[in-house]
Amino acid sequence: MASRSIAWGPWALAGAVLAFLGIFLLVPIGLVIYTAFVNETGALTFGHFGNFFGQTLLRESFLNSLTVALASVFFASVIAIPLAYLTVRFEFRGALLIQTLGVLPLIMPPFVGAVALQLIFGRSGSVNLLLNDWFGFGIPIMEGLVGVTFVESIHYFPFILLNLVAAMRNIDGAMEESALNLGAKGWRLFWRIIFPLSLPGYLAGAALVFVKVFDDLGTPLVMGVTNMLAPQAYLRITSVGIEDPLGYVISVIMIAFSILALWMAARVMKGKDYSTLQKGGNSLQRRTLRGWESVLAYGWVVFVLLVTLAPHIGILLMSFSKVWSFSVLPDSYTLAHYGTIFTDAQGMIVNTLKYCLMAASLDIVLGTAIAYLIYRTRLPARQWLDYLASIALAIPGLVLAIGYLRMFKGVNVPFTDTPMVATWFLIMIAYAVRRLPYALRSCMAALQQVHISLEEAANSLGAGKVSTIRRIMVPLMLGGILAGFVTSFITAAVELSATILLTSAQSQAPMSYGIYLYMQSISGRGPGAALGVIAVVVVALGTYLSHRVIEKSREPTRSAGAGA
């Protein structure tokens, strides 16, 4: 009986994982796609897509979303590529600043940064007031689609920076030496040798930026820009209703372009060899900046740092400002906004912690289970569990929420008369599904570092499969599991796209939804900024803890390597 239970254990675990992914990811998305292609009688039709492209506003929204996403990738690249090259190629004291730039923008939700940037770079913001006083002109950088592009570019450029730095550090220095011997120098060396060899890292980051911007709902809504796809989908579902087919057509287009971006990034690299002769050996030669090079490098780093810090400074000042209108800095300061938050929005803070803790816990359970099934079993097609879980990367939060509303319409909580769509449960599940790929990557990496001989030794000493997993595998994976938990938690804490549709009552609202509500009125922006500061602090602490956990998990490996 024991051997039978062990043999069937992996199958039961795989069935449970597939059931979760099927119910809360595949079926809702399948319903969204199905609804976009059928008419009232259930017959197949492409008429809804004809109606979409027949409306000027929707065609304009599609082109605007595509333009903003591509422009954001371009400007994010303009920021990230020089910073990545400076980090890898040169020895200078600004390396710590660039490392800070790698995570700083990501700890603030883009829709929160959008409000702060309006106060700094808006028509009546600090920068334009100074420019008008000193030079008699202003820069309308926060207007319409240009403003959305600006916000998205400075928020998401770290995706390109971090991936590009990692790729450049893996380039074999011998490739550079060969190019130098053949006369390649300066820009020619960078564009013909270094950048092409680091293209996989760049494309991975650029694809993520495109997907994030194309699917973003909060930033356009906060900035009052509704002629983009995500805001149009939200407005149609909330105004026309869940039966509106055009909302599903927009959702399908968003899914298609997200998948297309990730597929094209992989397709460009297919069939090409970016490998080098050695890894961990001689990397690119680092040299000291001289003269004008040093001035340009430090100038660029300081400029990007100031722009990157602007949202954080702006939201902090707004949270303490009593009056801030048509002035470079607030006219007076107060702590009343924080008092308002801790009085009126205490439940939102508690809700955020509750939803994110539960979602992150569910993610590491699923992530550990999938990693175990892939690396420690011989189940057929087990790699598809990774593929299925990773689909969530290409699914916008708004689309997932629409799928849940469609799927659970008319369904009550078991043994009650409460509609399922009126509960906080779907909010938590949406957070878990959207963040599962992040936790899964951490859990898979952690299990790969646990040699199977340790588990075999435990089995030979009489430990059963469950006991081995509980007492050997999980403790050795703990660093990666905790890193995945923290990553899921901090990214879920600022989720707005799914939250804004699934929150049916203010008592269920998390901080992200509360910030959005407060920011809808001038009088509420002070408390909204205070809540935004709290959200940033939560994410910043989580990011710090994540780095600490990762470093701690590496220490035994380093010690073992040194001892060897």
Coordinates of C-alpha atoms in Angstrom, one line a residue:
M1 CA 0.0 0.0 0.0
A2 CA 2.9 2.4 0.8
S3 CA 4.5 1.9 -2.6
R4 CA 1.1 2.4 -4.3
S5 CA 0.5 5.7 -2.4
I6 CA 4.0 6.9 -3.3
A7 CA 3.5 6.0 -7.0
W8 CA 0.2 7.9 -7.1
G9 CA 1.4 10.8 -5.1
P10 CA 3.0 12.8 -7.9
W11 CA -0.1 12.2 -10.1
A12 CA -2.4 13.5 -7.4
L13 CA -0.1 16.5 -6.9
A14 CA 0.0 17.2 -10.6
G15 CA -3.8 16.9 -10.7
A16 CA -4.3 19.4 -7.9
V17 CA -1.9 21.9 -9.6
L18 CA -3.7 21.4 -13.0
A19 CA -7.1 21.8 -11.4
F20 CA -6.0 25.2 -9.8
L21 CA -4.5 26.5 -13.1
G22 CA -7.5 25.2 -15.1
I23 CA -10.2 26.8 -12.8
F24 CA -8.5 30.1 -12.1
L25 CA -6.4 30.8 -15.2
L26 CA -7.2 28.7 -18.3
V27 CA -11.0 28.6 -18.1
P28 CA -11.5 32.4 -17.3
I29 CA -9.2 33.3 -20.2
G30 CA -10.8 30.8 -22.4
L31 CA -14.2 32.3 -21.6
V32 CA -12.9 35.8 -22.5
I33 CA -11.6 34.5 -25.9
Y34 CA -14.8 32.5 -26.6
T35 CA -17.1 35.4 -25.8
A36 CA -15.2 37.6 -28.3
F37 CA -15.9 35.2 -31.1
V38 CA -19.5 34.2 -30.6
N39 CA -22.8 36.0 -31.1
E40 CA -26.0 36.0 -29.0
T41 CA -26.9 32.6 -30.3
G42 CA -23.5 31.1 -29.6
A43 CA -22.5 30.9 -33.3
L44 CA -19.0 31.7 -34.4
T45 CA -18.6 35.3 -35.6
F46 CA -15.9 37.9 -36.4
G47 CA -18.5 40.6 -36.4
H48 CA -17.4 41.9 -33.0
F49 CA -13.9 42.6 -34.3
G50 CA -15.5 44.3 -37.3
N51 CA -17.4 46.6 -34.9
F52 CA -14.2 47.3 -33.0
F53 CA -12.2 48.4 -36.0
G54 CA -15.3 50.2 -37.3
Q55 CA -15.3 52.7 -34.4
T56 CA -13.0 55.6 -34.6
L57 CA -12.4 55.8 -30.8
L58 CA -11.5 52.1 -30.5
R59 CA -9.1 52.2 -33.6
E60 CA -7.5 55.3 -32.1
S61 CA -7.2 53.6 -28.7
F62 CA -5.5 50.6 -30.3
L63 CA -3.0 52.8 -32.1
N64 CA -2.4 54.9 -29.0
S65 CA -1.6 51.8 -26.9
L66 CA 0.7 50.4 -29.5
T67 CA 2.5 53.8 -29.9
V68 CA 2.9 54.4 -26.2
A69 CA 4.2 50.9 -25.6
L70 CA 6.8 51.1 -28.4
A71 CA 7.8 54.7 -27.5
S72 CA 8.2 53.6 -23.9
V73 CA 10.5 50.7 -25.0
F74 CA 12.5 53.2 -27.0
F75 CA 13.0 55.8 -24.2
A76 CA 13.5 53.1 -21.6
S77 CA 16.3 51.8 -23.8
V78 CA 17.8 55.3 -24.2
I79 CA 18.0 55.5 -20.4
A80 CA 19.0 51.9 -19.7
I81 CA 21.6 51.1 -22.4
P82 CA 24.2 53.8 -21.3
L83 CA 23.7 52.9 -17.7
A84 CA 24.2 49.2 -18.3
Y85 CA 27.4 49.9 -20.4
L86 CA 28.8 52.3 -17.7
T87 CA 28.2 49.6 -15.0
V88 CA 30.0 46.8 -16.9
R89 CA 32.7 48.6 -18.9
F90 CA 34.1 51.3 -16.5
E91 CA 35.5 51.6 -13.0
F92 CA 34.0 54.7 -11.3
R93 CA 32.3 55.6 -8.0
G94 CA 28.9 55.9 -9.5
A95 CA 28.4 52.1 -9.8
L96 CA 26.3 52.2 -6.5
L97 CA 24.0 54.8 -7.9
I98 CA 23.4 52.7 -11.0
Q99 CA 22.6 49.7 -8.8
T100 CA 20.1 51.9 -6.9
L101 CA 18.5 52.9 -10.2
G102 CA 18.0 49.3 -10.9
V103 CA 15.4 48.8 -8.2
L104 CA 14.3 52.3 -7.2
P105 CA 11.6 53.0 -9.8
L106 CA 10.1 49.6 -9.3
I107 CA 9.2 50.2 -5.6
M108 CA 6.6 52.8 -6.6
P109 CA 3.4 51.9 -8.5
P110 CA 3.4 53.7 -11.8
F111 CA -0.1 55.2 -11.2
V112 CA 1.2 56.7 -7.9
G113 CA 4.3 58.1 -9.6
A114 CA 2.1 59.6 -12.3
V115 CA 0.3 61.9 -9.8
A116 CA 3.7 62.9 -8.2
L117 CA 5.2 63.6 -11.6
Q118 CA 2.3 65.9 -12.6
L119 CA 3.3 68.1 -9.6
I120 CA 6.9 68.1 -10.6
F121 CA 6.8 68.2 -14.4
G122 CA 3.1 69.2 -15.1
R123 CA 2.1 72.4 -16.8
S124 CA 1.9 74.1 -13.4
G125 CA 4.5 71.8 -11.8
S126 CA 7.8 72.8 -10.1
V127 CA 10.0 72.4 -13.2
N128 CA 7.8 74.4 -15.5
L129 CA 7.3 77.2 -13.0
L130 CA 11.1 77.5 -12.7
L131 CA 11.6 77.4 -16.5
N132 CA 8.9 80.1 -17.0
D133 CA 10.5 82.3 -14.3
W134 CA 14.1 81.9 -15.6
F135 CA 13.7 81.4 -19.4
G136 CA 10.1 82.3 -20.2
F137 CA 9.0 78.9 -21.5
G138 CA 7.8 75.5 -20.3
I139 CA 8.0 71.8 -21.3
P140 CA 4.5 70.1 -21.7
I141 CA 6.0 66.7 -20.9
M142 CA 3.0 65.5 -18.8
E143 CA 0.3 66.1 -21.4
G144 CA -1.8 63.2 -22.8
L145 CA 0.0 60.3 -24.4
V146 CA 3.4 62.0 -24.0
G147 CA 2.9 62.1 -20.3
V148 CA 1.9 58.4 -20.1
T149 CA 5.0 57.5 -22.1
F150 CA 7.2 59.6 -19.8
V151 CA 5.8 57.9 -16.7
E152 CA 6.0 54.4 -18.1
S153 CA 9.5 54.9 -19.4
I154 CA 11.1 56.0 -16.2
H155 CA 9.2 53.4 -14.2
Y156 CA 9.9 50.3 -16.3
F157 CA 13.5 51.0 -17.7
P158 CA 15.0 48.9 -14.8
F159 CA 13.6 45.8 -16.6
I160 CA 16.0 46.5 -19.5
L161 CA 18.8 47.7 -17.2
L162 CA 18.9 44.6 -15.0
N163 CA 18.6 42.1 -17.9
L164 CA 21.2 44.0 -20.0
V165 CA 23.7 44.2 -17.1
A166 CA 23.4 40.5 -16.5
A167 CA 23.9 39.7 -20.2
M168 CA 26.9 42.0 -20.6
R169 CA 28.7 40.6 -17.5
N170 CA 28.5 37.1 -19.2
I171 CA 30.4 38.3 -22.3
D172 CA 33.8 36.7 -22.7
G173 CA 36.5 39.3 -22.6
A174 CA 38.4 37.5 -25.4
M175 CA 35.7 38.6 -27.8
E176 CA 36.4 42.2 -27.0
E177 CA 40.2 41.7 -27.2
S178 CA 39.8 40.1 -30.7
A179 CA 37.7 43.1 -31.9
L180 CA 40.3 45.6 -30.5
N181 CA 43.1 43.8 -32.3
L182 CA 41.1 44.1 -35.5
G183 CA 40.8 47.9 -35.0
A184 CA 37.3 48.2 -33.5
K185 CA 37.1 51.0 -30.9
G186 CA 34.5 53.2 -29.1
W187 CA 31.0 53.2 -30.5
R188 CA 32.0 50.7 -33.3
L189 CA 33.1 48.2 -30.6
F190 CA 29.9 48.7 -28.7
W191 CA 27.4 48.4 -31.5
R192 CA 29.2 45.7 -33.5
I193 CA 30.4 43.4 -30.7
I194 CA 29.2 44.2 -27.1
F195 CA 25.6 45.1 -27.7
P196 CA 24.9 42.2 -30.2
L197 CA 26.3 39.7 -27.8
S198 CA 24.1 41.0 -25.0
L199 CA 21.0 41.1 -27.2
P200 CA 19.2 38.2 -25.4
G201 CA 19.2 40.2 -22.2
Y202 CA 18.1 43.4 -23.9
L203 CA 15.2 41.7 -25.8
A204 CA 14.0 40.0 -22.6
G205 CA 13.9 43.4 -20.8
A206 CA 12.3 45.2 -23.8
A207 CA 9.6 42.6 -24.2
L208 CA 8.7 42.9 -20.5
V209 CA 8.5 46.7 -20.8
F210 CA 6.2 46.4 -23.9
V211 CA 3.9 44.0 -22.1
K212 CA 3.7 46.0 -18.9
V213 CA 3.0 49.3 -20.7
F214 CA 0.6 47.9 -23.2
D215 CA -1.5 46.3 -20.4
D216 CA -1.3 49.2 -17.9
L217 CA -4.6 50.5 -16.7
G218 CA -3.8 52.7 -13.6
T219 CA -1.4 55.2 -15.2
P220 CA -3.7 56.3 -18.1
L221 CA -6.8 56.4 -15.8
V222 CA -5.0 58.6 -13.1
M223 CA -3.7 60.9 -15.8
G224 CA -7.2 61.2 -17.4
V225 CA -6.2 59.5 -20.7
T226 CA -9.0 57.1 -21.7
N227 CA -8.3 56.7 -25.4
M228 CA -6.1 53.6 -24.9
L229 CA -7.1 50.0 -24.9
A230 CA -6.9 49.1 -21.2
P231 CA -9.0 52.2 -20.1
Q232 CA -11.5 51.5 -22.9
A233 CA -11.9 47.8 -21.8
Y234 CA -12.5 49.0 -18.2
L235 CA -14.9 51.7 -19.1
R236 CA -17.0 49.4 -21.4
I237 CA -17.3 46.6 -18.8
T238 CA -18.2 49.0 -16.0
S239 CA -20.6 51.2 -18.0
V240 CA -22.1 48.9 -20.7
G241 CA -21.9 45.7 -18.6
I242 CA -20.2 42.3 -18.5
E243 CA -22.1 41.2 -21.6
D244 CA -20.6 43.9 -23.8
P245 CA -18.7 41.9 -26.5
L246 CA -16.4 44.8 -27.4
G247 CA -14.9 44.6 -23.9
Y248 CA -13.9 41.0 -24.7
V249 CA -12.6 41.9 -28.1
I250 CA -10.3 44.5 -26.5
S251 CA -9.2 41.8 -24.0
V252 CA -8.3 39.4 -26.8
I253 CA -6.3 42.1 -28.6
M254 CA -4.4 42.8 -25.4
I255 CA -3.6 39.1 -24.8
A256 CA -2.6 38.7 -28.4
F257 CA -0.1 41.5 -28.4
S258 CA 1.3 40.6 -25.1
I259 CA 2.0 37.0 -26.3
L260 CA 3.3 38.4 -29.6
A261 CA 5.8 40.6 -27.9
L262 CA 7.2 37.7 -25.8
W263 CA 7.2 35.4 -28.9
M264 CA 9.0 37.9 -31.1
A265 CA 11.7 38.4 -28.4
A266 CA 12.3 34.6 -28.4
R267 CA 12.0 34.4 -32.2
V268 CA 14.6 37.0 -32.9
M269 CA 17.1 34.9 -30.9
K270 CA 16.1 31.5 -32.3
G271 CA 18.7 29.9 -34.5
K272 CA 21.4 32.4 -33.5
D273 CA 24.4 31.6 -31.2
Y274 CA 25.1 34.2 -28.5
S275 CA 27.2 31.9 -26.4
T276 CA 30.8 32.7 -25.6
L277 CA 33.8 30.4 -25.0
Q278 CA 33.8 30.7 -21.2
K279 CA 31.6 31.9 -18.4
G280 CA 32.8 33.2 -15.1
G281 CA 36.3 33.7 -16.5
N282 CA 37.6 36.9 -18.1
S283 CA 34.7 39.4 -18.6
L284 CA 34.8 42.7 -20.4
Q285 CA 37.9 44.8 -19.5
R286 CA 37.0 47.6 -17.1
R287 CA 38.8 50.8 -17.4
T288 CA 38.8 54.2 -15.6
L289 CA 36.9 57.1 -17.0
R290 CA 39.0 60.0 -18.1
G291 CA 38.3 63.7 -18.6
W292 CA 35.2 64.5 -20.6
E293 CA 34.1 60.8 -20.4
S294 CA 33.9 61.1 -16.6
V295 CA 31.9 64.4 -16.9
L296 CA 29.4 62.8 -19.4
A297 CA 29.1 59.6 -17.3
Y298 CA 28.5 61.3 -14.0
G299 CA 26.2 63.9 -15.6
W300 CA 24.0 61.1 -17.2
V301 CA 23.8 59.1 -13.9
V302 CA 22.9 62.2 -11.8
F303 CA 20.3 63.3 -14.4
V304 CA 18.6 59.9 -14.5
L305 CA 18.8 59.6 -10.7
L306 CA 17.1 63.0 -10.3
V307 CA 14.3 62.1 -12.8
T308 CA 13.9 58.7 -11.1
L309 CA 13.7 60.2 -7.6
A310 CA 11.2 62.8 -8.7
P311 CA 8.1 60.6 -8.2
H312 CA 9.3 59.6 -4.7
I313 CA 10.1 63.2 -3.7
G314 CA 6.8 64.4 -5.2
I315 CA 4.6 61.9 -3.4
L316 CA 6.4 62.4 -0.1
L317 CA 6.0 66.2 -0.3
M318 CA 2.3 65.9 -1.3
S319 CA 1.7 63.6 1.7
F320 CA 2.8 66.4 4.0
S321 CA 1.5 69.4 2.0
K322 CA -1.4 71.4 3.2
V323 CA -1.5 73.6 0.1
W324 CA 0.5 72.9 -3.1
S325 CA -0.8 74.8 -6.0
F326 CA 1.1 76.9 -8.6
S327 CA 4.2 76.9 -6.4
V328 CA 7.6 75.2 -6.7
L329 CA 7.2 73.6 -3.2
P330 CA 4.2 73.2 -0.9
D331 CA 3.1 76.5 0.7
S332 CA 2.4 74.8 4.1
Y333 CA 2.8 71.4 5.7
T334 CA 0.6 69.1 7.9
L335 CA 0.5 65.6 9.3
A336 CA -3.3 65.5 9.0
H337 CA -3.2 63.4 5.9
Y338 CA -1.6 60.5 7.7
G339 CA -4.1 60.9 10.5
T340 CA -6.9 60.6 8.0
I341 CA -5.3 57.5 6.5
F342 CA -4.9 55.7 9.8
T343 CA -8.4 56.6 10.8
D344 CA -10.4 56.1 7.5
A345 CA -8.1 53.7 5.5
Q346 CA -6.8 51.4 8.2
G347 CA -9.0 48.6 6.8
M348 CA -7.3 49.1 3.3
I349 CA -3.9 48.5 4.9
V350 CA -5.1 45.4 6.7
N351 CA -6.8 44.1 3.5
T352 CA -3.6 44.6 1.5
L353 CA -1.6 42.6 4.1
K354 CA -4.2 39.9 4.2
Y355 CA -4.6 39.4 0.5
C356 CA -0.9 39.6 -0.3
L357 CA 0.1 37.3 2.5
M358 CA -2.4 34.7 1.4
A359 CA -1.6 35.1 -2.3
A360 CA 2.2 34.8 -1.7
S361 CA 1.7 31.8 0.5
L362 CA -0.4 30.1 -2.2
D363 CA 2.2 31.0 -4.8
I364 CA 5.1 29.3 -2.9
V365 CA 3.0 26.2 -2.3
L366 CA 2.2 26.0 -6.0
G367 CA 5.7 27.0 -7.0
T368 CA 7.4 24.4 -4.8
A369 CA 4.9 21.7 -6.0
I370 CA 5.6 22.5 -9.7
A371 CA 9.3 22.6 -9.2
Y372 CA 9.2 19.2 -7.4
L373 CA 7.1 17.7 -10.2
I374 CA 9.5 19.0 -12.9
Y375 CA 12.8 18.1 -11.3
R376 CA 12.1 15.2 -9.0
T377 CA 9.5 13.1 -10.9
R378 CA 9.3 11.4 -14.3
L379 CA 5.7 12.3 -15.1
P380 CA 5.1 12.7 -18.9
A381 CA 4.8 16.3 -20.1
R382 CA 5.6 17.6 -16.7
Q383 CA 7.3 20.6 -18.3
W384 CA 3.9 21.9 -19.4
L385 CA 3.1 22.8 -15.8
D386 CA 5.8 25.4 -16.1
Y387 CA 4.5 26.6 -19.4
L388 CA 0.9 26.8 -18.1
A389 CA 1.8 28.7 -15.0
S390 CA 4.0 31.1 -17.0
I391 CA 1.0 32.0 -19.2
A392 CA 0.0 34.5 -16.5
L393 CA 2.9 36.7 -17.6
A394 CA 1.1 37.5 -20.8
I395 CA -2.3 37.9 -19.3
P396 CA -3.2 41.5 -18.2
G397 CA -4.7 41.8 -14.8
L398 CA -7.8 43.5 -16.2
V399 CA -8.4 40.6 -18.6
L400 CA -8.1 38.1 -15.8
A401 CA -10.6 40.1 -13.8
I402 CA -13.1 40.2 -16.7
G403 CA -12.7 36.4 -17.0
Y404 CA -13.5 36.0 -13.3
L405 CA -16.6 38.2 -13.5
R406 CA -17.8 36.2 -16.6
M407 CA -17.0 32.8 -15.1
F408 CA -18.5 33.4 -11.6
K409 CA -21.5 35.4 -12.7
G410 CA -24.6 34.0 -10.9
V411 CA -22.4 31.7 -8.8
N412 CA -22.9 31.9 -5.0
V413 CA -20.5 31.0 -2.3
P414 CA -21.3 27.4 -1.2
F415 CA -24.0 27.2 1.4
T416 CA -24.7 30.9 1.3
D417 CA -26.6 33.4 -0.8
T418 CA -23.5 35.6 -1.3
P419 CA -22.4 36.1 -4.9
M420 CA -18.9 34.9 -5.5
V421 CA -18.1 38.1 -7.4
A422 CA -18.9 40.1 -4.2
T423 CA -16.2 38.4 -2.1
W424 CA -12.6 39.3 -1.5
F425 CA -11.6 35.7 -2.4
L426 CA -11.4 36.5 -6.2
I427 CA -9.1 39.5 -5.5
M428 CA -6.7 37.2 -3.5
I429 CA -6.8 34.5 -6.2
A430 CA -6.1 37.1 -9.0
Y431 CA -3.1 38.3 -7.1
A432 CA -1.8 34.7 -6.7
V433 CA -2.3 33.8 -10.3
R434 CA -0.7 37.0 -11.6
R435 CA 2.4 36.6 -9.4
L436 CA 2.8 32.8 -9.7
P437 CA 5.5 33.0 -12.4
Y438 CA 7.7 35.1 -10.1
A439 CA 7.5 32.6 -7.2
L440 CA 7.8 29.7 -9.5
R441 CA 11.1 31.0 -11.0
S442 CA 12.5 31.3 -7.4
C443 CA 11.4 27.9 -6.3
M444 CA 12.7 26.2 -9.4
A445 CA 16.1 27.9 -9.0
A446 CA 16.2 26.9 -5.4
L447 CA 15.4 23.2 -6.1
Q448 CA 18.0 23.1 -8.9
Q449 CA 20.7 23.9 -6.2
V450 CA 19.6 21.0 -4.0
H451 CA 21.5 17.9 -5.1
I452 CA 19.3 14.9 -5.4
S453 CA 21.9 12.8 -3.6
L454 CA 20.9 14.5 -0.3
E455 CA 17.3 13.2 -0.8
E456 CA 18.6 9.7 -1.8
A457 CA 20.7 9.6 1.4
A458 CA 17.7 10.4 3.5
N459 CA 15.6 7.7 1.7
S460 CA 18.4 5.2 2.3
L461 CA 18.2 6.0 6.0
G462 CA 14.5 5.1 6.1
A463 CA 12.9 8.5 5.6
G464 CA 9.7 8.4 3.6
K465 CA 9.0 10.7 0.6
V466 CA 6.9 13.2 2.6
S467 CA 9.4 13.2 5.4
T468 CA 12.3 13.8 3.0
I469 CA 10.5 16.7 1.4
R470 CA 9.5 18.3 4.7
R471 CA 12.9 17.8 6.5
I472 CA 15.4 17.9 3.7
M473 CA 14.2 19.5 0.5
V474 CA 12.1 22.4 1.9
P475 CA 14.7 23.5 4.4
L476 CA 17.4 23.6 1.8
M477 CA 15.1 25.5 -0.6
L478 CA 14.1 28.0 2.1
G479 CA 16.1 30.9 0.8
G480 CA 14.6 30.6 -2.7
I481 CA 11.1 30.0 -1.3
L482 CA 11.3 33.1 0.9
A483 CA 12.6 35.2 -2.0
G484 CA 9.7 34.0 -4.1
F485 CA 7.3 34.8 -1.3
V486 CA 8.6 38.3 -0.8
T487 CA 8.6 39.0 -4.6
S488 CA 5.0 37.8 -4.9
F489 CA 4.0 39.9 -1.9
I490 CA 5.5 43.2 -2.9
T491 CA 4.3 43.0 -6.5
A492 CA 0.8 42.1 -5.5
A493 CA 0.7 45.0 -3.0
V494 CA 0.5 47.5 -5.9
E495 CA -1.7 45.6 -8.3
L496 CA -4.5 47.9 -9.6
S497 CA -5.7 46.4 -12.9
A498 CA -7.5 43.4 -11.4
T499 CA -8.3 45.1 -8.2
I500 CA -10.3 47.9 -9.7
L501 CA -12.8 45.5 -11.3
L502 CA -13.0 42.9 -8.6
T503 CA -13.5 45.2 -5.6
S504 CA -17.2 45.3 -5.0
A505 CA -17.3 47.1 -1.7
Q506 CA -15.0 49.7 0.0
S507 CA -14.7 47.3 3.0
Q508 CA -12.8 44.9 0.7
A509 CA -10.6 47.6 -0.9
P510 CA -6.8 47.2 -0.6
M511 CA -4.3 50.1 -0.6
S512 CA -3.9 50.3 -4.4
Y513 CA -7.7 50.8 -4.9
G514 CA -7.8 53.3 -2.0
I515 CA -5.0 55.3 -3.6
Y516 CA -6.9 55.4 -6.9
L517 CA -10.1 56.5 -5.2
Y518 CA -8.4 59.3 -3.2
M519 CA -6.5 60.6 -6.3
Q520 CA -9.8 61.2 -8.2
S521 CA -10.3 64.5 -6.3
I522 CA -8.0 67.4 -5.5
S523 CA -9.1 67.3 -1.8
G524 CA -8.3 63.6 -1.6
R525 CA -4.8 63.8 -3.1
G526 CA -3.1 64.5 0.3
P527 CA -4.5 61.4 2.0
G528 CA -4.0 59.4 -1.3
A529 CA -0.3 60.5 -1.3
A530 CA 0.1 59.4 2.4
L531 CA -1.4 56.0 1.5
G532 CA 1.0 55.9 -1.5
V533 CA 4.0 56.6 0.8
I534 CA 2.8 53.7 3.0
A535 CA 2.6 51.4 -0.1
V536 CA 6.1 52.5 -1.2
V537 CA 7.4 51.8 2.3
V538 CA 5.8 48.3 2.3
V539 CA 7.3 47.5 -1.1
A540 CA 10.7 49.0 -0.2
L541 CA 10.9 46.9 3.0
G542 CA 9.9 43.8 1.0
T543 CA 12.5 44.5 -1.6
Y544 CA 15.2 44.9 1.0
L545 CA 14.1 41.7 2.8
S546 CA 14.1 39.9 -0.5
H547 CA 17.7 40.9 -1.2
R548 CA 18.8 40.0 2.3
V549 CA 17.2 36.6 2.0
I550 CA 18.8 36.0 -1.3
E551 CA 22.2 37.0 0.0
K552 CA 21.8 34.8 3.1
S553 CA 20.8 31.8 0.9
R554 CA 24.0 32.3 -1.1
E555 CA 26.3 32.3 1.9
P556 CA 26.4 28.5 2.5
T557 CA 27.2 28.0 -1.2
R558 CA 30.1 30.5 -1.0
S559 CA 31.4 29.0 2.2
A560 CA 31.3 25.5 0.6
G561 CA 33.0 26.7 -2.5
A562 CA 35.7 28.4 -0.4
G563 CA 36.2 25.3 1.7
A564 CA 36.5 23.1 -1.4

